[in-house]
PDB file of C-alpha atoms in Angstrom:
ATOM      1  CA  UNK A  13      -1.534  -1.257 -20.982  1.00 57.00           C
ATOM      2  CA  UNK A  14      -3.602  -4.100 -22.152  1.00 54.00           C
ATOM      3  CA  UNK A  15      -7.165  -4.173 -20.442  1.00 57.00           C
ATOM      4  CA  UNK A  16      -6.413  -7.660 -18.767  1.00 79.00           C
ATOM      5  CA  UNK A  17      -3.078  -6.718 -17.570  1.00 94.00           C
ATOM      6  CA  UNK A  18      -2.744  -7.227 -13.795  1.00 98.00           C
ATOM      7  CA  UNK A  19      -1.898  -4.056 -11.768  1.00 98.00           C
ATOM      8  CA  UNK A  20       0.460  -4.416  -8.817  1.00 98.00           C
ATOM      9  CA  UNK A  21       1.232  -1.557  -6.141  1.00 98.00           C
ATOM     10  CA  UNK A  22       4.531  -2.237  -4.349  1.00 98.00           C
ATOM     11  CA  UNK A  23       5.121   0.159  -1.418  1.00 98.00           C
ATOM     12  CA  UNK A  24       8.823   1.025  -0.575  1.00 96.00           C
ATOM     13  CA  UNK A  25       9.784   0.436  -4.152  1.00 95.00           C
ATOM     14  CA  UNK A  26      12.432   3.052  -4.566  1.00 92.00           C
ATOM     15  CA  UNK A  27      15.307   0.794  -3.700  1.00 90.00           C
ATOM     16  CA  UNK A  28      16.501  -2.726  -2.361  1.00 94.00           C
ATOM     17  CA  UNK A  29      13.850  -5.275  -1.888  1.00 96.00           C
ATOM     18  CA  UNK A  30      11.103  -3.026  -3.050  1.00 97.00           C
ATOM     19  CA  UNK A  31      12.784  -2.281  -6.239  1.00 96.00           C
ATOM     20  CA  UNK A  32      13.683  -6.000  -6.736  1.00 97.00           C
ATOM     21  CA  UNK A  33      10.096  -6.938  -6.129  1.00 98.00           C
ATOM     22  CA  UNK A  34       8.731  -4.470  -8.790  1.00 98.00           C
ATOM     23  CA  UNK A  35      11.253  -5.620 -11.341  1.00 97.00           C
ATOM     24  CA  UNK A  36      10.236  -9.197 -10.884  1.00 98.00           C
ATOM     25  CA  UNK A  37       6.582  -8.444 -11.188  1.00 98.00           C
ATOM     26  CA  UNK A  38       7.117  -6.282 -14.238  1.00 98.00           C
ATOM     27  CA  UNK A  39       9.149  -9.215 -15.759  1.00 97.00           C
ATOM     28  CA  UNK A  40       6.106 -11.345 -15.339  1.00 97.00           C
ATOM     29  CA  UNK A  41       3.908  -9.001 -17.411  1.00 97.00           C
ATOM     30  CA  UNK A  42       2.358  -6.933 -14.604  1.00 98.00           C
ATOM     31  CA  UNK A  43       1.973  -3.184 -14.667  1.00 98.00           C
ATOM     32  CA  UNK A  44       3.615  -2.310 -11.571  1.00 98.00           C
ATOM     33  CA  UNK A  45       3.100   0.948  -9.590  1.00 98.00           C
ATOM     34  CA  UNK A  46       6.225   1.749  -7.488  1.00 98.00           C
ATOM     35  CA  UNK A  47       5.357   3.593  -4.483  1.00 98.00           C
ATOM     36  CA  UNK A  48       7.538   5.414  -2.042  1.00 96.00           C
ATOM     37  CA  UNK A  49       7.564   8.718  -0.012  1.00 93.00           C
ATOM     38  CA  UNK A  50       9.249  10.797  -2.617  1.00 89.00           C
ATOM     39  CA  UNK A  51       8.609  11.328  -6.316  1.00 88.00           C
ATOM     40  CA  UNK A  52      12.281  12.234  -6.470  1.00 91.00           C
ATOM     41  CA  UNK A  53      13.563   8.925  -5.358  1.00 91.00           C
ATOM     42  CA  UNK A  54      11.353   6.884  -7.452  1.00 95.00           C
ATOM     43  CA  UNK A  55      11.785   8.591 -10.828  1.00 95.00           C
ATOM     44  CA  UNK A  56      14.835   6.802 -11.874  1.00 95.00           C
ATOM     45  CA  UNK A  57      13.802   3.345 -10.733  1.00 96.00           C
ATOM     46  CA  UNK A  58      10.680   3.899 -13.057  1.00 97.00           C
ATOM     47  CA  UNK A  59      12.559   5.139 -15.871  1.00 96.00           C
ATOM     48  CA  UNK A  60      15.158   2.155 -15.527  1.00 95.00           C
ATOM     49  CA  UNK A  61      12.011  -0.265 -15.979  1.00 97.00           C
ATOM     50  CA  UNK A  62      10.561   1.755 -18.604  1.00 97.00           C
ATOM     51  CA  UNK A  63      13.841   1.612 -20.719  1.00 96.00           C
ATOM     52  CA  UNK A  64      13.807  -2.248 -20.432  1.00 96.00           C
ATOM     53  CA  UNK A  65      10.600  -2.129 -22.123  1.00 96.00           C
ATOM     54  CA  UNK A  66       8.292  -2.809 -18.976  1.00 96.00           C
ATOM     55  CA  UNK A  67       4.996  -1.047 -17.863  1.00 96.00           C
ATOM     56  CA  UNK A  68       5.788   0.983 -14.746  1.00 97.00           C
ATOM     57  CA  UNK A  69       4.655   4.283 -13.073  1.00 97.00           C
ATOM     58  CA  UNK A  70       5.538   5.991  -9.865  1.00 97.00           C
ATOM     59  CA  UNK A  71       3.291   6.894  -7.293  1.00 97.00           C
ATOM     60  CA  UNK A  72       3.913   9.077  -4.138  1.00 97.00           C
ATOM     61  CA  UNK A  73       2.762   7.358  -1.008  1.00 97.00           C
ATOM     62  CA  UNK A  74       3.732   7.659   2.595  1.00 98.00           C
ATOM     63  CA  UNK A  75       2.033   4.659   4.460  1.00 98.00           C
ATOM     64  CA  UNK A  76       2.055   6.499   8.017  1.00 98.00           C
ATOM     65  CA  UNK A  77      -0.319   9.075   6.236  1.00 98.00           C
ATOM     66  CA  UNK A  78      -4.035   7.690   5.839  1.00 98.00           C
ATOM     67  CA  UNK A  79      -4.823  10.460   3.257  1.00 98.00           C
ATOM     68  CA  UNK A  80      -1.693   9.736   1.363  1.00 98.00           C
ATOM     69  CA  UNK A  81      -2.667   6.068   1.266  1.00 98.00           C
ATOM     70  CA  UNK A  82      -6.251   6.842   0.221  1.00 98.00           C
ATOM     71  CA  UNK A  83      -5.026   9.200  -2.551  1.00 98.00           C
ATOM     72  CA  UNK A  84      -2.375   6.686  -3.966  1.00 98.00           C
ATOM     73  CA  UNK A  85      -5.022   3.877  -4.424  1.00 98.00           C
ATOM     74  CA  UNK A  86      -7.726   6.189  -5.782  1.00 98.00           C
ATOM     75  CA  UNK A  87      -5.166   7.641  -8.271  1.00 97.00           C
ATOM     76  CA  UNK A  88      -4.058   4.074  -9.206  1.00 98.00           C
ATOM     77  CA  UNK A  89      -7.505   2.680  -9.730  1.00 97.00           C
ATOM     78  CA  UNK A  90      -8.632   6.074 -11.403  1.00 97.00           C
ATOM     79  CA  UNK A  91      -5.600   5.986 -14.185  1.00 96.00           C
ATOM     80  CA  UNK A  92      -5.297   2.282 -14.697  1.00 96.00           C
ATOM     81  CA  UNK A  93      -8.803   1.099 -13.933  1.00 96.00           C
ATOM     82  CA  UNK A  94      -7.773  -1.645 -11.468  1.00 97.00           C
ATOM     83  CA  UNK A  95      -5.559  -2.895  -8.628  1.00 98.00           C
ATOM     84  CA  UNK A  96      -4.848  -6.635  -8.432  1.00 98.00           C
ATOM     85  CA  UNK A  97      -1.947  -7.052  -6.322  1.00 98.00           C
ATOM     86  CA  UNK A  98      -0.546  -5.380  -3.037  1.00 98.00           C
ATOM     87  CA  UNK A  99       3.009  -5.832  -1.677  1.00 98.00           C
ATOM     88  CA  UNK A 100       3.560  -4.160   1.644  1.00 98.00           C
ATOM     89  CA  UNK A 101       7.205  -3.888   1.534  1.00 98.00           C
ATOM     90  CA  UNK A 102       7.584  -0.429   3.132  1.00 97.00           C
ATOM     91  CA  UNK A 103       8.981  -0.689   6.707  1.00 96.00           C
ATOM     92  CA  UNK A 104      11.335   0.931   9.111  1.00 96.00           C
ATOM     93  CA  UNK A 105      13.940  -0.779  11.572  1.00 93.00           C
ATOM     94  CA  UNK A 106      14.993   1.811  14.005  1.00 93.00           C
ATOM     95  CA  UNK A 107      15.456   0.148  17.370  1.00 87.00           C
ATOM     96  CA  UNK A 108      18.572  -1.958  17.064  1.00 85.00           C
ATOM     97  CA  UNK A 109      20.014  -2.300  20.712  1.00 83.00           C
ATOM     98  CA  UNK A 110      16.709  -1.350  22.665  1.00 85.00           C
ATOM     99  CA  UNK A 111      15.531  -3.250  25.395  1.00 89.00           C
ATOM    100  CA  UNK A 112      11.671  -4.229  25.988  1.00 90.00           C
ATOM    101  CA  UNK A 113      12.164  -3.505  29.574  1.00 92.00           C
ATOM    102  CA  UNK A 114      13.456  -0.132  28.904  1.00 92.00           C
ATOM    103  CA  UNK A 115      12.155   1.154  25.588  1.00 91.00           C
ATOM    104  CA  UNK A 116      12.166   4.241  23.572  1.00 93.00           C
ATOM    105  CA  UNK A 117       8.114   4.542  23.045  1.00 95.00           C
ATOM    106  CA  UNK A 118       8.615   7.180  20.525  1.00 96.00           C
ATOM    107  CA  UNK A 119      10.830   4.717  18.354  1.00 96.00           C
ATOM    108  CA  UNK A 120       8.155   1.909  19.226  1.00 96.00           C
ATOM    109  CA  UNK A 121       5.300   4.085  18.083  1.00 97.00           C
ATOM    110  CA  UNK A 122       6.929   4.984  14.791  1.00 97.00           C
ATOM    111  CA  UNK A 123       7.842   1.388  14.120  1.00 97.00           C
ATOM    112  CA  UNK A 124       4.304   0.277  14.751  1.00 98.00           C
ATOM    113  CA  UNK A 125       2.984   3.014  12.810  1.00 98.00           C
ATOM    114  CA  UNK A 126       5.020   2.102   9.563  1.00 98.00           C
ATOM    115  CA  UNK A 127       5.212  -1.711   9.703  1.00 98.00           C
ATOM    116  CA  UNK A 128       1.888  -2.638  11.186  1.00 98.00           C
ATOM    117  CA  UNK A 129      -0.484   0.446  10.510  1.00 98.00           C
ATOM    118  CA  UNK A 130       0.947   1.416   7.298  1.00 98.00           C
ATOM    119  CA  UNK A 131       0.345  -1.972   5.761  1.00 98.00           C
ATOM    120  CA  UNK A 132      -3.048  -2.241   7.498  1.00 98.00           C
ATOM    121  CA  UNK A 133      -3.979   1.105   5.868  1.00 98.00           C
ATOM    122  CA  UNK A 134      -2.729  -0.222   2.375  1.00 98.00           C
ATOM    123  CA  UNK A 135      -4.934  -3.494   2.815  1.00 98.00           C
ATOM    124  CA  UNK A 136      -8.104  -1.595   4.091  1.00 98.00           C
ATOM    125  CA  UNK A 137      -7.669   0.781   1.086  1.00 98.00           C
ATOM    126  CA  UNK A 138      -7.095  -1.772  -1.693  1.00 98.00           C
ATOM    127  CA  UNK A 139      -9.416  -4.628  -0.618  1.00 98.00           C
ATOM    128  CA  UNK A 140     -12.594  -3.032  -1.957  1.00 98.00           C
ATOM    129  CA  UNK A 141     -11.225  -2.717  -5.449  1.00 97.00           C
ATOM    130  CA  UNK A 142     -10.032  -6.204  -5.348  1.00 98.00           C
ATOM    131  CA  UNK A 143     -13.321  -7.593  -4.116  1.00 98.00           C
ATOM    132  CA  UNK A 144     -15.000  -5.811  -6.999  1.00 96.00           C
ATOM    133  CA  UNK A 145     -12.916  -7.602  -9.234  1.00 96.00           C
ATOM    134  CA  UNK A 146     -13.208 -11.075  -7.369  1.00 97.00           C
ATOM    135  CA  UNK A 147      -9.420 -11.160  -7.519  1.00 98.00           C
ATOM    136  CA  UNK A 148      -6.504 -10.383  -5.134  1.00 98.00           C
ATOM    137  CA  UNK A 149      -3.115 -11.014  -4.041  1.00 98.00           C
ATOM    138  CA  UNK A 150      -1.892  -9.368  -0.683  1.00 99.00           C
ATOM    139  CA  UNK A 151       1.880 -10.035   0.415  1.00 98.00           C
ATOM    140  CA  UNK A 152       2.999  -8.913   3.566  1.00 98.00           C
ATOM    141  CA  UNK A 153       6.818  -8.431   4.083  1.00 98.00           C
ATOM    142  CA  UNK A 154       7.434  -9.762   7.276  1.00 98.00           C
ATOM    143  CA  UNK A 155      10.664 -11.111   8.833  1.00 96.00           C
ATOM    144  CA  UNK A 156      12.223 -14.386  10.299  1.00 94.00           C
ATOM    145  CA  UNK A 157      12.603 -11.978  13.747  1.00 94.00           C
ATOM    146  CA  UNK A 158       8.609 -12.124  13.932  1.00 94.00           C
ATOM    147  CA  UNK A 159       8.418 -16.005  14.547  1.00 93.00           C
ATOM    148  CA  UNK A 160       7.025 -16.368  17.975  1.00 91.00           C
ATOM    149  CA  UNK A 161       8.569 -19.863  17.848  1.00 91.00           C
ATOM    150  CA  UNK A 162      11.799 -18.321  17.735  1.00 87.00           C
ATOM    151  CA  UNK A 163      11.275 -15.050  19.525  1.00 86.00           C
ATOM    152  CA  UNK A 164      14.107 -13.305  21.193  1.00 86.00           C
ATOM    153  CA  UNK A 165      15.412  -9.967  22.510  1.00 83.00           C
ATOM    154  CA  UNK A 166      16.810  -7.237  20.363  1.00 84.00           C
ATOM    155  CA  UNK A 167      15.153  -5.201  17.725  1.00 89.00           C
ATOM    156  CA  UNK A 168      12.473  -5.374  19.915  1.00 94.00           C
ATOM    157  CA  UNK A 169       9.664  -3.153  18.518  1.00 95.00           C
ATOM    158  CA  UNK A 170      10.645  -4.416  14.990  1.00 96.00           C
ATOM    159  CA  UNK A 171       9.792  -7.904  16.055  1.00 96.00           C
ATOM    160  CA  UNK A 172       6.525  -6.777  17.697  1.00 97.00           C
ATOM    161  CA  UNK A 173       5.512  -4.872  14.812  1.00 97.00           C
ATOM    162  CA  UNK A 174       6.146  -7.890  12.306  1.00 98.00           C
ATOM    163  CA  UNK A 175       4.673 -10.422  14.665  1.00 97.00           C
ATOM    164  CA  UNK A 176       1.436  -8.281  14.753  1.00 98.00           C
ATOM    165  CA  UNK A 177       1.663  -7.846  10.873  1.00 98.00           C
ATOM    166  CA  UNK A 178       1.832 -11.784  10.728  1.00 98.00           C
ATOM    167  CA  UNK A 179      -1.298 -11.806  12.810  1.00 98.00           C
ATOM    168  CA  UNK A 180      -3.107  -9.333  10.650  1.00 98.00           C
ATOM    169  CA  UNK A 181      -2.165 -11.539   7.649  1.00 98.00           C
ATOM    170  CA  UNK A 182      -3.893 -14.523   9.362  1.00 98.00           C
ATOM    171  CA  UNK A 183      -6.960 -12.491  10.159  1.00 98.00           C
ATOM    172  CA  UNK A 184      -7.429 -10.897   6.796  1.00 98.00           C
ATOM    173  CA  UNK A 185      -6.933 -14.317   5.109  1.00 98.00           C
ATOM    174  CA  UNK A 186      -9.765 -15.878   7.230  1.00 98.00           C
ATOM    175  CA  UNK A 187     -12.014 -12.858   6.495  1.00 98.00           C
ATOM    176  CA  UNK A 188     -11.392 -12.953   2.972  1.00 98.00           C
ATOM    177  CA  UNK A 189     -11.553 -16.977   2.351  1.00 98.00           C
ATOM    178  CA  UNK A 190     -13.383 -17.557  -0.854  1.00 97.00           C
ATOM    179  CA  UNK A 191     -13.215 -14.099  -2.123  1.00 98.00           C
ATOM    180  CA  UNK A 192     -10.599 -14.717  -4.690  1.00 98.00           C
ATOM    181  CA  UNK A 193      -8.187 -12.663  -2.534  1.00 98.00           C
ATOM    182  CA  UNK A 194      -5.289 -14.429  -1.049  1.00 98.00           C
ATOM    183  CA  UNK A 195      -3.307 -12.906   1.870  1.00 98.00           C
ATOM    184  CA  UNK A 196       0.189 -14.125   2.876  1.00 98.00           C
ATOM    185  CA  UNK A 197       3.280 -13.004   4.642  1.00 98.00           C
ATOM    186  CA  UNK A 198       6.893 -13.840   3.934  1.00 98.00           C
ATOM    187  CA  UNK A 199      10.286 -13.299   5.181  1.00 97.00           C
ATOM    188  CA  UNK A 200      12.714 -12.328   2.510  1.00 95.00           C
ATOM    189  CA  UNK A 201      15.763 -13.095   4.720  1.00 91.00           C
ATOM    190  CA  UNK A 202      18.837 -10.727   5.832  1.00 81.00           C
ATOM    191  CA  UNK A 203      19.670  -9.052   2.486  1.00 63.00           C
ATOM    192  CA  UNK A 204      22.298  -6.574   1.642  1.00 56.00           C
ATOM    193  CA  UNK A 205      20.405  -3.574   2.353  1.00 53.00           C
ATOM    194  CA  UNK A 206      20.649  -0.640   4.740  1.00 53.00           C
ATOM    195  CA  UNK A 207      18.459  -2.519   7.189  1.00 52.00           C
ATOM    196  CA  UNK A 208      21.054  -5.302   7.499  1.00 52.00           C
ATOM    197  CA  UNK A 209      23.966  -3.068   8.466  1.00 49.00           C
ATOM    198  CA  UNK A 210      26.067  -4.663   5.977  1.00 55.00           C
ATOM    199  CA  UNK A 211      26.073  -8.091   7.948  1.00 57.00           C
ATOM    200  CA  UNK A 212      24.902 -10.361   4.875  1.00 62.00           C
ATOM    201  CA  UNK A 213      25.652 -10.860   1.110  1.00 61.00           C
ATOM    202  CA  UNK A 214      22.035 -12.233   0.346  1.00 80.00           C
ATOM    203  CA  UNK A 215      20.937  -9.931  -2.418  1.00 92.00           C
ATOM    204  CA  UNK A 216      17.536  -8.038  -2.785  1.00 94.00           C
ATOM    205  CA  UNK A 217      16.886 -10.430  -5.910  1.00 95.00           C
ATOM    206  CA  UNK A 218      17.331 -13.439  -3.808  1.00 95.00           C
ATOM    207  CA  UNK A 219      15.025 -11.963  -1.158  1.00 96.00           C
ATOM    208  CA  UNK A 220      12.451 -10.912  -3.780  1.00 97.00           C
ATOM    209  CA  UNK A 221      11.820 -14.388  -5.153  1.00 97.00           C
ATOM    210  CA  UNK A 222       9.141 -15.255  -2.337  1.00 98.00           C
ATOM    211  CA  UNK A 223       7.188 -12.156  -2.467  1.00 98.00           C
ATOM    212  CA  UNK A 224       6.941 -12.383  -6.390  1.00 98.00           C
ATOM    213  CA  UNK A 225       5.817 -16.019  -6.024  1.00 98.00           C
ATOM    214  CA  UNK A 226       3.177 -15.204  -3.560  1.00 98.00           C
ATOM    215  CA  UNK A 227       1.994 -12.119  -5.606  1.00 98.00           C
ATOM    216  CA  UNK A 228       1.490 -14.213  -8.545  1.00 98.00           C
ATOM    217  CA  UNK A 229      -0.039 -17.284  -6.852  1.00 98.00           C
ATOM    218  CA  UNK A 230      -2.906 -19.283  -8.994  1.00 98.00           C
ATOM    219  CA  UNK A 231      -6.311 -19.210  -7.477  1.00 98.00           C
ATOM    220  CA  UNK A 232      -5.843 -22.458  -5.698  1.00 98.00           C
ATOM    221  CA  UNK A 233      -2.583 -21.166  -3.986  1.00 98.00           C
ATOM    222  CA  UNK A 234      -2.338 -20.791  -0.221  1.00 98.00           C
ATOM    223  CA  UNK A 235      -3.574 -18.055   1.770  1.00 98.00           C
ATOM    224  CA  UNK A 236      -2.887 -17.104   5.443  1.00 98.00           C
ATOM    225  CA  UNK A 237       0.688 -18.744   5.579  1.00 98.00           C
ATOM    226  CA  UNK A 238       3.997 -17.369   6.653  1.00 98.00           C
ATOM    227  CA  UNK A 239       6.664 -18.246   3.928  1.00 98.00           C
ATOM    228  CA  UNK A 240      10.555 -17.993   3.509  1.00 96.00           C
ATOM    229  CA  UNK A 241      12.124 -19.520   0.351  1.00 96.00           C
ATOM    230  CA  UNK A 242       8.849 -20.780  -0.705  1.00 97.00           C
ATOM    231  CA  UNK A 243       8.651 -22.832   2.339  1.00 97.00           C
ATOM    232  CA  UNK A 244       6.368 -22.452   5.226  1.00 96.00           C
ATOM    233  CA  UNK A 245       7.826 -20.942   8.404  1.00 94.00           C
ATOM    234  CA  UNK A 246       6.562 -21.699  12.073  1.00 90.00           C
ATOM    235  CA  UNK A 247       4.544 -18.706  13.321  1.00 88.00           C
TER     236      UNK A 247
END
């Protein structure tokens, strides 16, 4: 890997959207670290990228485990010398059909831990390294369901967790203004992955376009925005 090659860590990269984001970043010349809870599930994805001539490694990372997050970031920086891009793609959607007035709080806690706290842990672990280099791109994968303007019922803990992730995006963007670190959220739209229950034909490659764009923004690019199809969404 060339000394100046940017390093991107993509969580939840063993399938679907995460895999498509990692592929797109690798095609743009970044060294990609594909992170997921299981080394076994990551291995074939990493091998596929390497066979195409791209620079990629796998990294075990459970976003719900603070020690795992710290270890993954330390291993990445220790082995590759830098960490420039974080794509917080890992998440869960486990409360379809639940009502906010009669919640399953175990599912609520698990959803918040993965979708909000998991991303927050990854941000906190990577920002110091980005700050040291004066450069960083953080992309929080959110959802149209997180828009307060269009908030509705169903998928309640998922909606709340992603709305909170949007708030975290705004807070970090304000906090890091002028540091060279840009922080944005995006909705990839409903894609043909297991989270969509087979209800859409939009491909992960189509969904990956906006996260990839945000992960490779120029220095004058936006920060603190919520995007879909490279266009601003209403909060």
